[in-house]
Amino acid sequence: MEENQNLEENTYSQEEVDRITQESIESVLKEVQYDESKVQGWINAICEKVTQQLIELGKPYKYIVHCMIMQRNGAGAFVTTSQWWDTVADGQIIISWPKDKQAKQEQQKNTLHCICSVFAVSMI
Amino acid sequence: MDQLTTVTSFNGPLKNDVQKFVQSTLQKELDKSTYDHNDAQLKSNKICDSILKHLTTQNKNFKFIVNCLLMQKAECGLNISGSCFWDNETDGSLTIKHETEAIIGIVNVFACAL
């Protein structure tokens, strides 16, 4: 029983990180239109919110939160990542917001696109 | 060159070496080419993989994360930000931007000490 508990405490939970990132992005970017003067503030807010909540999880991990906000103009873009780490203990989440279904439901003229990547690197 | 394989902090000579390599890789891949949606995926994978391969042969004391963004040059705004929770003395990051007539390439390298 003790061994299982230790394992849980020392590995990070993919669902938890996913939830934290989604909620942080939603809370900052819900119903906003792209505004050049405000974007810097939003992006810093997202990064700080996510990092804060990740630290509160109290797991033995180092975190890297990378956030990108792009104005929707029809331009193409590709994001790729490669990692050299421990595939068992370390992990990543990449969230693209908004998901297309969401945009259609809300009938919102989406003027921006946000891609947020969270990398968790184990310290043990 | 041998000295770089044993360093334990990313900030210093290792960072300079990585910066030069990333800049030359981006120049090689992006100069004299236009943005093609089908090709861009392969190109960004190739950039990431070649940078990662170079990093791992240089120094084994770190875990590395390489992030590459390729964007078509257009009239649109772009903001990028990163936030890291780590050990400031040993860990570090690098961001390199390379712009050509048709493409903008941005590479981030994050290194976490083992």
Coordinates of C-alpha atoms in Angstrom, one line a residue:
Chain A
M1 CA 0.0 0.0 0.0
E2 CA 2.8 2.3 1.0
E3 CA 4.7 1.7 -2.3
N4 CA 1.6 2.6 -4.3
Q5 CA 1.1 5.8 -2.4
N6 CA 4.8 6.8 -3.0
L7 CA 4.4 6.1 -6.7
E8 CA 1.3 8.3 -6.9
E9 CA 3.0 11.1 -5.0
N10 CA 6.1 11.0 -7.3
T11 CA 4.5 10.8 -10.7
Y12 CA 2.5 13.6 -12.3
S13 CA -1.0 13.2 -13.4
Q14 CA -1.7 13.9 -17.1
E15 CA -5.4 14.6 -16.5
E16 CA -4.7 17.0 -13.7
V17 CA -2.3 19.1 -15.8
D18 CA -4.7 19.0 -18.7
R19 CA -7.5 20.3 -16.5
I20 CA -5.3 23.0 -15.0
T21 CA -4.1 24.3 -18.4
Q22 CA -7.6 24.2 -20.0
E23 CA -9.2 26.1 -17.1
S24 CA -6.4 28.7 -17.0
I25 CA -6.7 29.5 -20.7
E26 CA -10.5 29.6 -20.6
S27 CA -10.6 32.0 -17.6
V28 CA -8.2 34.4 -19.4
L29 CA -9.3 34.2 -23.0
K30 CA -13.0 33.6 -22.8
E31 CA -14.9 36.1 -25.0
V32 CA -12.0 38.3 -25.9
Q33 CA -11.0 39.6 -29.2
Y34 CA -7.4 40.0 -30.3
D35 CA -6.1 43.3 -29.0
E36 CA -2.4 44.1 -29.5
S37 CA -2.1 46.1 -26.3
K38 CA -3.6 43.5 -24.1
V39 CA -2.1 40.3 -25.5
Q40 CA 1.1 40.6 -23.5
G41 CA -1.0 40.8 -20.3
W42 CA -3.1 37.7 -21.2
I43 CA -0.1 35.6 -22.1
N44 CA 1.7 36.4 -18.8
A45 CA -1.5 35.7 -16.8
I46 CA -1.9 32.3 -18.4
C47 CA 1.7 31.3 -17.8
E48 CA 1.6 32.5 -14.2
K49 CA -1.7 30.8 -13.4
V50 CA -0.6 27.5 -14.8
T51 CA 2.8 27.6 -13.2
Q52 CA 1.3 28.5 -9.8
Q53 CA -1.2 25.6 -9.9
L54 CA 1.4 23.1 -11.0
I55 CA 3.7 24.1 -8.1
E56 CA 0.8 23.6 -5.7
L57 CA 0.5 20.0 -6.8
G58 CA 3.7 19.4 -4.8
K59 CA 5.2 16.8 -7.0
P60 CA 9.0 16.5 -7.4
Y61 CA 9.0 18.0 -10.9
K62 CA 10.5 20.9 -12.7
Y63 CA 8.0 22.6 -15.0
I64 CA 8.2 24.6 -18.2
V65 CA 5.1 26.4 -19.4
H66 CA 5.2 27.7 -23.0
C67 CA 2.3 29.8 -24.3
M68 CA 1.7 31.2 -27.8
I69 CA -1.1 33.5 -28.9
M70 CA -1.6 34.1 -32.6
Q71 CA -4.0 36.4 -34.4
R72 CA -6.3 34.4 -36.7
N73 CA -5.6 35.7 -40.1
G74 CA -5.5 32.7 -42.3
A75 CA -1.7 32.3 -42.0
G76 CA -0.4 28.8 -41.6
A77 CA 1.8 27.7 -38.7
F78 CA 3.3 24.5 -37.4
V79 CA 4.6 23.8 -33.9
T80 CA 6.7 20.7 -33.2
T81 CA 8.7 19.6 -30.1
S82 CA 11.3 17.0 -29.5
Q83 CA 12.5 15.9 -26.1
W84 CA 15.5 14.0 -24.7
W85 CA 14.3 12.8 -21.3
D86 CA 13.0 9.9 -19.2
T87 CA 9.9 8.7 -21.1
V88 CA 8.5 7.0 -18.0
A89 CA 8.6 9.8 -15.5
D90 CA 8.5 12.9 -17.7
G91 CA 5.6 14.1 -19.8
Q92 CA 4.0 16.9 -21.7
I93 CA 0.6 18.4 -22.5
I94 CA 0.0 20.5 -25.6
I95 CA -3.4 22.3 -25.7
S96 CA -4.7 24.1 -28.7
W97 CA -7.5 26.6 -27.9
P98 CA -10.2 27.0 -29.0
K99 CA -11.1 23.5 -30.3
D100 CA -13.2 23.9 -33.5
K101 CA -16.3 22.3 -32.0
Q102 CA -16.3 24.8 -29.2
A103 CA -16.0 27.8 -31.6
K104 CA -19.0 26.6 -33.6
Q105 CA -21.1 26.1 -30.6
E106 CA -20.5 29.5 -29.2
Q107 CA -20.8 31.2 -32.6
Q108 CA -18.0 33.5 -31.6
K109 CA -15.9 35.2 -34.2
N110 CA -12.6 33.8 -33.0
T111 CA -9.9 36.3 -33.7
L112 CA -7.2 34.5 -31.9
H113 CA -5.6 31.1 -31.4
C114 CA -3.7 29.9 -28.4
I115 CA -1.3 27.0 -28.1
C116 CA -0.1 26.2 -24.6
S117 CA 2.6 23.5 -23.9
V118 CA 3.4 22.2 -20.5
F119 CA 6.5 20.1 -19.9
A120 CA 7.1 18.2 -16.6
V121 CA 10.6 17.0 -16.0
S122 CA 11.2 14.7 -13.1
M123 CA 13.8 15.6 -10.4
I124 CA 14.3 12.1 -9.1
Chain B
M1 CA 35.0 20.8 -27.3
D2 CA 35.8 18.1 -24.7
Q3 CA 35.1 20.6 -21.9
L4 CA 31.5 21.0 -23.0
T5 CA 30.7 17.3 -22.3
T6 CA 31.3 17.6 -18.6
V7 CA 29.7 20.9 -17.7
T8 CA 26.8 20.8 -15.3
S9 CA 25.3 24.2 -15.9
F10 CA 23.6 25.2 -19.1
N11 CA 24.4 28.9 -18.7
G12 CA 27.9 29.5 -20.1
P13 CA 29.9 28.0 -22.9
L14 CA 27.4 25.3 -23.6
K15 CA 24.7 27.9 -24.3
N16 CA 26.9 29.7 -26.8
D17 CA 27.7 26.5 -28.6
V18 CA 24.0 25.6 -28.8
Q19 CA 23.1 29.1 -30.0
K20 CA 25.5 28.9 -32.9
F21 CA 24.3 25.5 -33.9
V22 CA 20.6 26.4 -33.8
Q23 CA 21.2 29.6 -35.8
S24 CA 23.1 27.7 -38.5
T25 CA 20.5 24.9 -38.6
L26 CA 17.7 27.4 -39.1
Q27 CA 19.6 29.3 -41.8
K28 CA 20.3 26.1 -43.6
E29 CA 16.7 24.9 -43.6
L30 CA 14.8 28.1 -44.1
D31 CA 16.9 30.3 -46.4
K32 CA 15.8 30.1 -50.1
S33 CA 12.5 28.3 -49.4
T34 CA 8.9 29.3 -49.3
Y35 CA 6.2 28.2 -46.9
D36 CA 4.5 25.1 -48.1
H37 CA 1.8 23.7 -45.7
N38 CA 2.6 20.1 -46.7
D39 CA 6.3 20.5 -46.3
A40 CA 6.3 22.6 -43.1
Q41 CA 5.5 19.6 -40.8
L42 CA 8.5 17.7 -42.2
K43 CA 10.7 20.7 -42.1
S44 CA 10.0 21.5 -38.4
N45 CA 10.4 17.9 -37.4
K46 CA 13.7 17.8 -39.2
I47 CA 14.9 21.0 -37.4
C48 CA 13.9 19.7 -34.0
D49 CA 15.5 16.3 -34.5
S50 CA 18.8 17.6 -35.8
I51 CA 19.1 20.1 -32.9
L52 CA 18.2 17.4 -30.4
K53 CA 20.7 15.0 -31.8
H54 CA 23.5 17.6 -31.7
L55 CA 22.6 18.4 -28.1
T56 CA 22.6 14.9 -26.9
T57 CA 26.0 14.1 -28.4
Q58 CA 27.4 17.2 -26.9
N59 CA 26.4 16.8 -23.3
K60 CA 24.7 14.0 -21.3
N61 CA 24.1 15.8 -18.1
F62 CA 20.8 17.3 -19.1
K63 CA 17.3 16.5 -20.2
F64 CA 16.5 18.6 -23.3
I65 CA 13.3 20.0 -24.8
V66 CA 13.4 21.5 -28.3
N67 CA 10.4 23.5 -29.5
C68 CA 10.1 24.7 -33.1
L69 CA 7.5 27.1 -34.6
L70 CA 7.3 27.7 -38.3
M71 CA 5.0 30.4 -39.4
Q72 CA 4.0 31.8 -42.8
K73 CA 4.9 35.5 -43.0
A74 CA 1.5 37.3 -42.9
E75 CA -0.1 40.4 -41.4
C76 CA -1.0 38.9 -38.1
G77 CA 0.1 39.4 -34.5
L78 CA 2.0 36.8 -32.6
N79 CA 2.9 36.7 -28.9
I80 CA 5.0 34.0 -27.2
S81 CA 5.9 33.6 -23.5
G82 CA 7.5 31.0 -21.4
S83 CA 7.5 30.4 -17.6
C84 CA 9.8 27.9 -15.9
F85 CA 10.0 26.5 -12.4
W86 CA 13.5 25.0 -12.0
D87 CA 17.0 25.5 -10.6
N88 CA 18.3 28.8 -12.0
E89 CA 21.9 27.9 -11.6
T90 CA 22.1 24.7 -13.5
D91 CA 19.0 24.9 -15.9
G92 CA 18.5 27.3 -18.7
S93 CA 16.7 28.1 -21.9
L94 CA 17.5 29.7 -25.4
T95 CA 15.2 31.3 -27.9
I96 CA 16.3 31.9 -31.5
K97 CA 14.3 33.6 -34.2
H98 CA 15.2 33.4 -37.9
E99 CA 13.2 35.4 -40.5
T100 CA 13.3 35.0 -44.2
E101 CA 11.1 36.5 -46.9
A102 CA 8.4 33.9 -46.6
I103 CA 8.8 32.1 -43.3
I104 CA 9.4 32.9 -39.7
G105 CA 11.2 30.2 -37.6
I106 CA 11.4 30.3 -33.8
V107 CA 13.3 27.7 -31.9
N108 CA 13.2 27.3 -28.1
V109 CA 15.7 25.0 -26.3
F110 CA 15.1 24.2 -22.6
A111 CA 17.7 22.3 -20.6
C112 CA 17.1 20.7 -17.2
A113 CA 20.1 19.4 -15.3
L114 CA 20.1 15.8 -14.1

